[in-house]
XYZ file of C-alpha atoms in Angstrom:
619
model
C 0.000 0.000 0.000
C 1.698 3.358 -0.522
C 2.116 5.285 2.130
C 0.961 8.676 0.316
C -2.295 7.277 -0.868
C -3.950 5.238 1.787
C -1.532 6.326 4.482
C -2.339 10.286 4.326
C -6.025 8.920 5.563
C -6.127 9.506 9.250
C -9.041 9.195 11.951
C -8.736 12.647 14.185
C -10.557 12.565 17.841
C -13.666 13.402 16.676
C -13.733 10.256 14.358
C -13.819 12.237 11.156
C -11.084 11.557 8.295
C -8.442 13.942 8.601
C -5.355 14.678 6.120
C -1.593 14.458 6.968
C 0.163 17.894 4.936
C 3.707 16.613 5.324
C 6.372 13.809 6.471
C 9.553 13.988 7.846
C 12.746 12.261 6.981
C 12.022 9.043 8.494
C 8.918 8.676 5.987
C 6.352 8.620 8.929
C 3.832 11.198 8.687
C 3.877 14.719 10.890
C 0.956 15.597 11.682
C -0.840 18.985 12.715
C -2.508 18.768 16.206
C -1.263 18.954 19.642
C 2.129 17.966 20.269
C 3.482 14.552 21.882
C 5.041 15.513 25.482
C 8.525 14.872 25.628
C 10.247 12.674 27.929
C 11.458 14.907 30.936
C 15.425 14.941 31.014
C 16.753 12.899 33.791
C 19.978 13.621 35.228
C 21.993 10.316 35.477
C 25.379 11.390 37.286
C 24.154 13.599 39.832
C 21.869 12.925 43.066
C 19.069 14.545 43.735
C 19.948 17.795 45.531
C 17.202 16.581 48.383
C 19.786 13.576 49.068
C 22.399 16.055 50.209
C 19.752 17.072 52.700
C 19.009 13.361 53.721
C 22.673 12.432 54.000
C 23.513 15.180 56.568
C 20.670 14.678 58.157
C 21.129 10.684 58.089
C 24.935 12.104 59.638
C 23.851 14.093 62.728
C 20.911 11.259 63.258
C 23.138 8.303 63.523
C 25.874 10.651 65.588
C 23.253 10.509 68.087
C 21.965 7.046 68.291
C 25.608 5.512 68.396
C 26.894 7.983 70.867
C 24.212 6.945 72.902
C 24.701 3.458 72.227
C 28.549 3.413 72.859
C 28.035 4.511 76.669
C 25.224 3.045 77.338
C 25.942 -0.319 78.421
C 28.914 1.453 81.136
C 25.972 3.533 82.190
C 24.041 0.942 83.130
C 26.666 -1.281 84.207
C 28.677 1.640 86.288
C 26.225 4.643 87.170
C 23.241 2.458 87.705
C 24.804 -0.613 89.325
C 23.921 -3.252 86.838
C 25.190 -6.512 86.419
C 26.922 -7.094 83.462
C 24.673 -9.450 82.469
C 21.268 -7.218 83.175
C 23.407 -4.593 81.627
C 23.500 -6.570 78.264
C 20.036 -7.421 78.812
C 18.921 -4.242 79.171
C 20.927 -2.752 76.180
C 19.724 -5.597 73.746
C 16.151 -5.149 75.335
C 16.302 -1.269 74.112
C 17.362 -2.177 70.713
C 14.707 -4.853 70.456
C 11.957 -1.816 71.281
C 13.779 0.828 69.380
C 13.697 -1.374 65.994
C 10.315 -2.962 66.606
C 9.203 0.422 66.156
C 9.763 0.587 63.124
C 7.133 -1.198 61.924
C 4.834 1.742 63.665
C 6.683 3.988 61.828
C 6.282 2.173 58.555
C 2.625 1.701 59.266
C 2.048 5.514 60.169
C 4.001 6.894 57.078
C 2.661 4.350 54.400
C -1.081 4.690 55.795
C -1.426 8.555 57.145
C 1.388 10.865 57.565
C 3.749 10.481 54.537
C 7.012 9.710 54.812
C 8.453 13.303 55.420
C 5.924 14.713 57.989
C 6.307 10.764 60.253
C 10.685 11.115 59.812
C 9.823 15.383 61.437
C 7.272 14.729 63.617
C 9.008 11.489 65.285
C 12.356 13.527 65.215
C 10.596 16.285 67.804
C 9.913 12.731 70.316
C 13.648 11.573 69.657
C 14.957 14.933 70.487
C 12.724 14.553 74.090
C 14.286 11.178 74.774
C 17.692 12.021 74.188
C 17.909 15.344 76.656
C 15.728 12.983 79.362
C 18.782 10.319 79.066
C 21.282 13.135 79.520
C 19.414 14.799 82.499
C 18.900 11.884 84.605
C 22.617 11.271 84.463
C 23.061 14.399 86.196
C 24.299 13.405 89.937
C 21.616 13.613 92.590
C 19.094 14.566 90.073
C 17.621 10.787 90.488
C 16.923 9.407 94.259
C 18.744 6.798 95.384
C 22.509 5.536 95.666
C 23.207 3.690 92.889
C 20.428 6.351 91.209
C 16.955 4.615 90.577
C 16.343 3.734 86.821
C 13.186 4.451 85.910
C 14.412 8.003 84.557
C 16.559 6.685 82.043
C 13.746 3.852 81.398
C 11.167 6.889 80.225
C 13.855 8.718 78.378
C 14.596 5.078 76.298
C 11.429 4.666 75.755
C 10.991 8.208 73.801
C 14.507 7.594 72.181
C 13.069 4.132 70.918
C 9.856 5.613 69.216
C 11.762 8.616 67.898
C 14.484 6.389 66.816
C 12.622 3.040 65.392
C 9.379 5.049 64.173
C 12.088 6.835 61.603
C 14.334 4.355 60.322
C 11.944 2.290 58.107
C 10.946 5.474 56.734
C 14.128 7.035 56.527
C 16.055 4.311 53.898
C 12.957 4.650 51.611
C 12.550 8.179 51.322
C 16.115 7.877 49.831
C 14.821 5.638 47.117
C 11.589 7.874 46.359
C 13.939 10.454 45.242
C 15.219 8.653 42.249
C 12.820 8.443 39.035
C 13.166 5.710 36.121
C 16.607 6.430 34.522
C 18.258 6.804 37.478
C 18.685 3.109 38.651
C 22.674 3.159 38.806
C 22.480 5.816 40.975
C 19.955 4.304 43.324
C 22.197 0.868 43.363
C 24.865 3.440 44.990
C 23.411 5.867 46.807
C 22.834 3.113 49.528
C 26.408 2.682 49.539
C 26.714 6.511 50.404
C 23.870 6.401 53.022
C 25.778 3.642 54.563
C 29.021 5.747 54.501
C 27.204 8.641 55.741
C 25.874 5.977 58.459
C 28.914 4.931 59.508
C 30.377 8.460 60.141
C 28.441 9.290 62.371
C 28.819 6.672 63.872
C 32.618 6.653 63.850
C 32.864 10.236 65.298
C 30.068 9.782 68.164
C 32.070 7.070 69.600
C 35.172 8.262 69.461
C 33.812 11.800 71.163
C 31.094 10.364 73.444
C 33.612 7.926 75.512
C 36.465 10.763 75.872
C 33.385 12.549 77.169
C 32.334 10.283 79.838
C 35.279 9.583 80.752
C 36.623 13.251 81.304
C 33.423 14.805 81.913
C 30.993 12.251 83.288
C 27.601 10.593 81.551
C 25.667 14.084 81.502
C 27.725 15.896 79.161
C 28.402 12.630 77.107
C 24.950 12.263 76.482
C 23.715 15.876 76.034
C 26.388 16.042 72.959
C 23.686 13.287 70.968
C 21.219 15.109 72.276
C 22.247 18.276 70.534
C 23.519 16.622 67.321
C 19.713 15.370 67.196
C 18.206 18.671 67.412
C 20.435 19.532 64.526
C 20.016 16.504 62.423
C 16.096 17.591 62.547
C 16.723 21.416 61.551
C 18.351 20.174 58.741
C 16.038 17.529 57.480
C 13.824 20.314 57.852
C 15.164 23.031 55.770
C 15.283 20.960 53.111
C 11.825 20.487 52.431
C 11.342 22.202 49.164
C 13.755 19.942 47.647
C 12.360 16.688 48.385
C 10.089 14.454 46.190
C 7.511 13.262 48.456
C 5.407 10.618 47.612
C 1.832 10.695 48.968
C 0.937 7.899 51.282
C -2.158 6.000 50.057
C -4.267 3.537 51.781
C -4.085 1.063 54.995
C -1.570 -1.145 53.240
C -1.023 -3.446 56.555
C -4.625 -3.772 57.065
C -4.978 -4.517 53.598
C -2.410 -7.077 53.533
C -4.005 -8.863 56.188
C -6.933 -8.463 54.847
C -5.597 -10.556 51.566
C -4.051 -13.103 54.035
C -7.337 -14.044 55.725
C -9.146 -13.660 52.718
C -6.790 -16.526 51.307
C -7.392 -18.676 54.823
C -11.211 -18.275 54.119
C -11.322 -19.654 50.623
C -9.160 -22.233 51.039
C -10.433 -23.208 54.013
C -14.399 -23.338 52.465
C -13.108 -25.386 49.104
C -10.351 -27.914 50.520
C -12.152 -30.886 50.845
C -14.632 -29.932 47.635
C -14.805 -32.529 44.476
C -12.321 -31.652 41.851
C -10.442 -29.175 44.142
C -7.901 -27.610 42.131
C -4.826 -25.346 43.864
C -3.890 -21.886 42.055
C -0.431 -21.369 41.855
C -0.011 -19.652 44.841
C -1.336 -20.014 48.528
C -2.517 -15.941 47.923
C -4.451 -16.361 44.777
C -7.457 -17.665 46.879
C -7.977 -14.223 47.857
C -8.179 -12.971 44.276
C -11.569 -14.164 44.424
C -12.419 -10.905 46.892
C -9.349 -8.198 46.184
C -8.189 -6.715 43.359
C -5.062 -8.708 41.604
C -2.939 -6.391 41.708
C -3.333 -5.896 45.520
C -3.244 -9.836 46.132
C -0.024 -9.598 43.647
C 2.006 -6.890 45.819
C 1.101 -8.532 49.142
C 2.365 -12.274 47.408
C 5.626 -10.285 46.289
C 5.980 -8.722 49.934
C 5.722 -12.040 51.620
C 8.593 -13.406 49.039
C 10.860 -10.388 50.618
C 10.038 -11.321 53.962
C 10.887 -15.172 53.384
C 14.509 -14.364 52.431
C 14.776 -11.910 55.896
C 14.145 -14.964 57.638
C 18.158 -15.702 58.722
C 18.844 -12.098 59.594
C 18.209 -11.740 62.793
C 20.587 -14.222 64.190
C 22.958 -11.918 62.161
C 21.998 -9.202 63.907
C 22.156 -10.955 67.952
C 25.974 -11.387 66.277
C 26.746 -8.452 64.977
C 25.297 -6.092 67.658
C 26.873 -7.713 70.749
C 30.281 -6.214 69.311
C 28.212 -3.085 71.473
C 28.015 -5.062 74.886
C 30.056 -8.461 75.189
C 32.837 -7.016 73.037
C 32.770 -4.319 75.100
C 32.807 -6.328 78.452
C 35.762 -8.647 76.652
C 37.684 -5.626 75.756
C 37.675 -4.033 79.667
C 39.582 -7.472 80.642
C 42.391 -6.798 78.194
C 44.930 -4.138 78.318
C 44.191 -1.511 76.294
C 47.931 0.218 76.056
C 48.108 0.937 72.604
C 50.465 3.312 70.943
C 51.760 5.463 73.900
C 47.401 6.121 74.223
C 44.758 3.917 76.726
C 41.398 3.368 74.587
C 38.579 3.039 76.964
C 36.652 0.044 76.303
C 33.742 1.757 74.723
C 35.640 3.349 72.224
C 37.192 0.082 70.937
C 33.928 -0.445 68.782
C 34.895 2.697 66.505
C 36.866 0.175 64.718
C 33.443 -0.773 62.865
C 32.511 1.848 61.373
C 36.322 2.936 60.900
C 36.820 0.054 58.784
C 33.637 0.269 57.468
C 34.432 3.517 56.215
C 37.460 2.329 54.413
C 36.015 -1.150 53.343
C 33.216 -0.328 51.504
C 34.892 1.576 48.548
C 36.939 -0.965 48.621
C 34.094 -3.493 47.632
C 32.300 -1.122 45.206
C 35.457 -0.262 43.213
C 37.670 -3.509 43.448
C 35.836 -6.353 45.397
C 32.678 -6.777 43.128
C 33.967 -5.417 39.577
C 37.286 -8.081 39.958
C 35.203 -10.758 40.237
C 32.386 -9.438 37.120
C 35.496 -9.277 35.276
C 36.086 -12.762 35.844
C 32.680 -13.210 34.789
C 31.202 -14.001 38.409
C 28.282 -11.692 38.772
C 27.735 -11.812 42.844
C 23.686 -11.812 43.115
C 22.745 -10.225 46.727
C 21.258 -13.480 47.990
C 22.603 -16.526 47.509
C 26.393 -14.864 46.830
C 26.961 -11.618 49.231
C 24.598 -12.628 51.727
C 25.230 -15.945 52.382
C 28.800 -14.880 52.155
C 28.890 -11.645 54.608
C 26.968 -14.435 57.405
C 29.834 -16.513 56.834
C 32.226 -14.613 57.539
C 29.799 -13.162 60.394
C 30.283 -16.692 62.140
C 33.654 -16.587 61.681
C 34.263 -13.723 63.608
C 32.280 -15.002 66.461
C 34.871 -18.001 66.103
C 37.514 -15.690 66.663
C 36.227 -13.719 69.625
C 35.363 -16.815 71.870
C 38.860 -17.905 71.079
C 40.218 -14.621 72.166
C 37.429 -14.730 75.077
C 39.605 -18.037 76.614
C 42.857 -16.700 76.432
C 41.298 -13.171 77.844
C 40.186 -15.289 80.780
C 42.949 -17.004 81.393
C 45.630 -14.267 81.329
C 43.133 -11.173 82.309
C 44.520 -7.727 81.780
C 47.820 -9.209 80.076
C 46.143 -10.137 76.269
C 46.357 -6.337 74.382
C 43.254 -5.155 72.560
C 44.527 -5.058 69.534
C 44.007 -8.925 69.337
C 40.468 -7.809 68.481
C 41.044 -5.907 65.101
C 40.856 -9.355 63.133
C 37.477 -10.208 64.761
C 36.143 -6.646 63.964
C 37.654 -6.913 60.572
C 35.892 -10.058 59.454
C 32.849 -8.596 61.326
C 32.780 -5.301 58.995
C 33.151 -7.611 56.184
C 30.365 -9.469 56.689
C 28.444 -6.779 57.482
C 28.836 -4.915 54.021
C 27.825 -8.239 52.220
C 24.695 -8.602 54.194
C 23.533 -5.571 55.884
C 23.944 -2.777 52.358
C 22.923 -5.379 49.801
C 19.969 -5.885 51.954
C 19.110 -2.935 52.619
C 18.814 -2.179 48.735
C 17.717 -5.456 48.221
C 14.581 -4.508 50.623
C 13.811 -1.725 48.725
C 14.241 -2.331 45.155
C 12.405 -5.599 45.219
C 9.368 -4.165 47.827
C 6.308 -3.568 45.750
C 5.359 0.487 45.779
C 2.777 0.199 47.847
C 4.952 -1.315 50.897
C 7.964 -0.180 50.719
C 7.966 1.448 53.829
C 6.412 -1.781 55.445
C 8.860 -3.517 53.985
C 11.683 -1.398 55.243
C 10.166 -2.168 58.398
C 10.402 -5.578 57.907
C 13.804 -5.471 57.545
C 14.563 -3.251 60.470
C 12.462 -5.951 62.415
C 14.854 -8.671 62.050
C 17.481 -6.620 64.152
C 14.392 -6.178 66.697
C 14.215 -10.216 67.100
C 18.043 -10.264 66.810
C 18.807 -8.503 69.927
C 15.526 -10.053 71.755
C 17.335 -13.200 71.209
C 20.754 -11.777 72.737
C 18.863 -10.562 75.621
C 16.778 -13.602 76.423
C 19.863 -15.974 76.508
C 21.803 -13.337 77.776
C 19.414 -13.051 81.239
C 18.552 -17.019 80.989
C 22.316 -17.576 81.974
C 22.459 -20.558 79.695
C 26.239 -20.519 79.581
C 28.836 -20.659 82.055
C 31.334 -19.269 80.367
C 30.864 -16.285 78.035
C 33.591 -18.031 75.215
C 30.927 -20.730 74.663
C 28.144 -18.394 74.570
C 30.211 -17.194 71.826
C 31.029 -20.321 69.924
C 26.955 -21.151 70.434
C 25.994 -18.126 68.303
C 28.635 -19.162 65.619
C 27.254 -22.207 65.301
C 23.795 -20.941 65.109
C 25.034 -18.223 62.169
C 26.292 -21.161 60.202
C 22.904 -23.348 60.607
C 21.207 -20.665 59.281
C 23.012 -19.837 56.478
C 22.154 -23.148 55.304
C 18.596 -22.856 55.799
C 19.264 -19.064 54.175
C 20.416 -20.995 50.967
C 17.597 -23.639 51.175
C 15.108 -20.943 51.203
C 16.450 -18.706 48.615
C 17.119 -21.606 45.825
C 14.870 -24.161 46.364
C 11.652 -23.048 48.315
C 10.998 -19.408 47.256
C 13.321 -19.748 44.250
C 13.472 -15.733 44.045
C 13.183 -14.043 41.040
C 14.820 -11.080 40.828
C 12.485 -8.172 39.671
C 13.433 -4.657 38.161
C 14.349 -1.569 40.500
C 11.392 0.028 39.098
C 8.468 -1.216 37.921
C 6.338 -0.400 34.855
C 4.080 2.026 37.071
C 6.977 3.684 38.536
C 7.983 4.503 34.971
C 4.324 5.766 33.513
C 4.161 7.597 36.954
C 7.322 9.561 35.773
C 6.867 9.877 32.141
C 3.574 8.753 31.098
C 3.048 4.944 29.357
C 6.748 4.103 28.246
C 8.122 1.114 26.357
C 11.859 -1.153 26.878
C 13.034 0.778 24.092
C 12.607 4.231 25.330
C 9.652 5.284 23.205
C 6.465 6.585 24.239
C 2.918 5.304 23.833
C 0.441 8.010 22.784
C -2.733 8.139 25.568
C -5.447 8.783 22.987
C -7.667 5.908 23.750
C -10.253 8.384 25.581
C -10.891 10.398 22.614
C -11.540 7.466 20.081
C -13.791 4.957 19.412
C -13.395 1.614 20.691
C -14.015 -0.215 16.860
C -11.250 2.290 15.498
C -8.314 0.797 18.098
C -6.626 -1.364 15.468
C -5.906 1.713 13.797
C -5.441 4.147 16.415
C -2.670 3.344 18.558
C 1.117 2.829 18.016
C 4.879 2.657 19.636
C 6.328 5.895 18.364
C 9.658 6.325 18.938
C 10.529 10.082 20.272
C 13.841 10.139 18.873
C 13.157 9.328 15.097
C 9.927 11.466 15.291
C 10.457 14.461 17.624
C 7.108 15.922 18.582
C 4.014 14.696 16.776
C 1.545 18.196 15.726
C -1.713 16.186 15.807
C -3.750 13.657 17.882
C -4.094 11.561 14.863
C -1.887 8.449 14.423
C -0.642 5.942 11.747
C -2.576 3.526 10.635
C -1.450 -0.606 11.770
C -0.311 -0.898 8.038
C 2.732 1.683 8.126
C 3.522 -0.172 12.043
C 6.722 -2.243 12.834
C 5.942 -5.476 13.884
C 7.511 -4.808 17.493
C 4.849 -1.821 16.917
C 2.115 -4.056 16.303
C 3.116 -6.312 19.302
C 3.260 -3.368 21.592
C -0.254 -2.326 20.410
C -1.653 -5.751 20.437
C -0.226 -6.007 24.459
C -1.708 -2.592 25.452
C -5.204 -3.450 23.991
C -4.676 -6.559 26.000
C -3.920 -5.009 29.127
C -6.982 -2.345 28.742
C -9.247 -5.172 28.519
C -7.412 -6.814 31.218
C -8.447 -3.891 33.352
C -11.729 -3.482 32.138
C -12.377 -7.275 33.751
C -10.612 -6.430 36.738
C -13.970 -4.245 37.884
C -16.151 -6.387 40.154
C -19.253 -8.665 39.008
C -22.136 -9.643 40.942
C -21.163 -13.093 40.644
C -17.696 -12.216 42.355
C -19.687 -10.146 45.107
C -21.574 -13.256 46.122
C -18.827 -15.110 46.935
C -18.822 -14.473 50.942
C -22.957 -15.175 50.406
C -22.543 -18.850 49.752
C -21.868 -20.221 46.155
C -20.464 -23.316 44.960
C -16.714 -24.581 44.912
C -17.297 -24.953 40.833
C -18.709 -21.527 40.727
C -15.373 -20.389 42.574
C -12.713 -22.294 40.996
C -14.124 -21.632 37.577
C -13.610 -18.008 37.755
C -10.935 -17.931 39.930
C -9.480 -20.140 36.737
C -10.340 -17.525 34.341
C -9.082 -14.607 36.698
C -5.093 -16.845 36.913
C -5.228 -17.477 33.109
C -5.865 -13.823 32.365
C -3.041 -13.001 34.845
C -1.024 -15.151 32.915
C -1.234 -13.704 29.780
């Protein structure tokens, strides 16, 4: 057919015949009408300028929580007369609260608040705990000799909400400032926040123990408390810069709601004749919800099965806080013409972590895709970094015998290899989870997730403390050697999980909403498909949609398109798809036979459409 005969015969909006004045070089028509929107230009080697915000922020934040941290268990051990044993209890016990939070916090930012107004609201509560903790250290302002506790307790208890209600929130409003284009920069910018992390972190206890030890608990603790009230100033100046993402409905109560939902029908059609199972334990409850609602929950719950190791990686990795602390007071601590106080022996984690992890972003990972091994996150780093997690945990209870058996004579510095494998493990497990978390959370729970993740370092220290007060061990070298052993059974089941139950499939950073969110209804190929399906007819679709590529056409002058015979076949195949997915969504809208489902029909009536509902899934 030539294209200047029949193709100059167009159908406009109104569905009248319209005629096509000119082409352009590529020999598809230009046509006169409104233009096609262009494709916003995304910066791909720059951050957002919000992140600069964030990051300082993040700084300031974490200077405060760590400083904290690093004193605490001396506090509670020295100023408040502790055991060592309650101490460690009641340090892992604050951690527990202070993380379980976050699933609060998720749940309040995904559902109401947003995740900007739940990180500055929560921040104002934080900033109350920490002065609390810092006044009730002042001598004699708490009754009793050693004090009474039950200041600090109420000034924990603020610091735990403040702390735990922001940190799920936190790590995703980093990701919500990245668009579709911008995917190599999200993949680092974790990397950064963890740096940033670890800074703070590095500084506070390095300060906050030459602090308490020249000044006494007050002062060490008012410095956080400080740093806090400027990490919130400066999350708050920057709010004109941020890309802030709405939050949308109950997504918890929702995704219980799909859960029982799933109970329910199952439950009603087990034992009916010709019982057949969908493909998935959720896909029971697509017979009351919405697919793509039952779909997000399903790929939530797959997230959530690979966390299920993590927090005995956690009861390792945060005792280097309390009986690291406690093994490092029984060793002489002499090193290079300066003493080190035993809570400032822990700044060797972040200090290493500080120098490690450009170290495994520039030379670690890209030696070993050169030698064409492509480390996934699970079933390589991971499983890896909790290797190397039990080893150090092997190391220390070793150490912890010969600390015991020649006390105050074994230097500290026989720690470094322990922290060293420590901070190794922790970059394979604890960044490429934390992206992992995020880029594979569906939109809708991201925050949930987040807290999900932050959750497994709740039930990591709740495990620390429970064994820790139960007194199962007599000697605190076995107690070691026990949670090595208990890392190493778990990466196992880790591995078993990952490859053979869930089998995990790996899913884009961004999905295809994310990207018509940010530029309207794009293709894999960069082109753009034109949203005219409101102003035409629905007979006239064959000819009325198409996969225009921007850069061959530049801006299209009218809201009249080709028609299929001047298409590509990849054209076709994209049209063909779309007018599949529109009807897709047309069926999606509830019938009055799916509404009496809760009102009593049969197990045939069920199954049958709950066969048509998978098979249109699947295509």
């Amino acid at each position: 057919m030539d294209a200047d005969s029949d193709g100059g015969r167009r159908l406009s909006g109104s569905g009248e015949e319209s005629h096509v004045d000119h082409a352009d070089t590529t020999g598809v028509p230009v046509q006169q009408g409104i233009e096609l929107p262009e494709i916003p230009e995304v910066d791909t080697e720059h951050f957002p300028r919000s992140i600069y915000f964030i990051m300082s922020n993040e700084f300031c934040e974490r200077f405060s929580f760590y400083g904290l941290k690093a004193i605490l268990v001396l506090y509670l051990a020295d100023f408040l007369g502790f055991s060592e044993d309650t101490a460690t209890f009641a340090l892992h016990s604050f951690i527990f609260f202070a993380y379980a939070m976050s699933v609060v916090g998720g749940y309040i930012s995904d559902s109401f608040l947003g995740k900007y107004r739940t990180i500055l609201y929560l921040s104002l509560v934080y900033c109350v705990g920490t002065a609390t903790v810092s006044l009730t250290a002042v001598p004699g302002v708490m009754p009793g000799d050693p004090p009474q506790w039950w200041g600090a307790a109420i000034g924990l208890f603020l610091v735990g909400i403040g702390t735990g209600g922001i940190k799920s929130c936190v790590s995703s409003f980093v990701g919500d400032q990245f668009v579709p284009g911008q995917e190599a920069l999200l993949a680092s910018v974790f990397s950064l926040f963890y740096f940033f992390v670890n800074a703070g972190s590095f500084c506070s206890t390095i300060i906050t123990p030459l602090l308490r030890v020249n000044v006494g608990f007050a002062a060490a603790f008012m410095l956080p408390a400080i740093l806090l009230v400027v990490s919130t100033l400066i999350f708050f100046s920057g709010r004109n810069t941020y890309r802030i993402i709405p939050p949308g409905p109950n997504v918890l109560k929702l995704a219980v709601s799909v859960i029982a939902s799933a109970f329910r029908q199952w439950f009603r059609f087990r034992n009916a004749p010709g019982f057949e199972r969908p493909p998935h334990f959720l896909d029971y409850a697509k017979a009351t919800h919405e697919n793509r609602l039952v779909d997000d929950v399903k790929a939530a719950l797959s997230v959530f099965a690979v966390f299920l190791p993590l927090p005995v990686f956690w009861a390792l990795f945060d005792q280097h806080a309390s009986r690291w602390v406690f093994q490092a007071r029984l060793m002489s601590r002499d090193f290079c013409f300066v003493t080190i106080t035993p809570d400032q022996v822990p700044t060797l984690n972040p200090l290493l972590l500080l120098s490690l992890i450009p170290v495994f972003n520039k030379v670690v990972y890209p030696q070993f895709e050169k030698l064409g091994f492509k480390m996934k996150p699970l079933e390589h780093r991971m499983s890896i970094g909790m290797s190397l997690t039990a080893l150090s945990f092997l190391l220390s209870g070793i150490l912890q015998l010969a600390v015991q058996a020649h006390p105050g004579e074994v230097s500290v510095a026989w720690q470094f290899p322990q922290y060293f494998v420590l901070c190794c493990g922790e970059i394979m497990v604890s960044i490429t989870g934390l992206e992992f978390a995020y880029s594979q959370a569906p939109k809708s729970m991201k925050s949930v997730v987040m807290a999900g993740w932050l959750l497994t370092t709740a039930f990591g220290n709740l495990l620390v403390a429970v064994i820790a007060e139960a007194n199962l061990f007599s000697n605190v070298a076995y107690e070691m050697f026990f949670f090595s052993g208990m890392m190493v059974v778990f990466v196992g089941i880790f591995l078993v999980v990952v490859l053979f139950i869930c089998k995990y499939q790996y899913k884009d950073t961004f999905s295809e909403e994310d990207v018509e969110e940010q530029y309207g209804a794009v293709d894999g190929e960069g082109g753009v498909r034109l949203r005219m399906l409101d102003d035409l007819h629905d007979s006239d679709l064959d000819a009325q949609e198409e996969n225009l590529d921007v850069a061959s056409l530049g801006t299209l002058d009218s809201d009249v398109l080709p028609d299929r015979s001047e298409l590509t076949t990849l054209q076709l195949g994209n049209l063909d798809k779309r007018r599949s997915d529109n009807l897709h969504s047309k069926s999606k809208k509830p019938s009055k036979q799916s509404k009496r489902h809760t009102q009593g029909v049969t197990y045939g009536e069920l199954n049958d459409e709950m066969e048509l509902q998978l098979d249109s899934d699947e295509e």
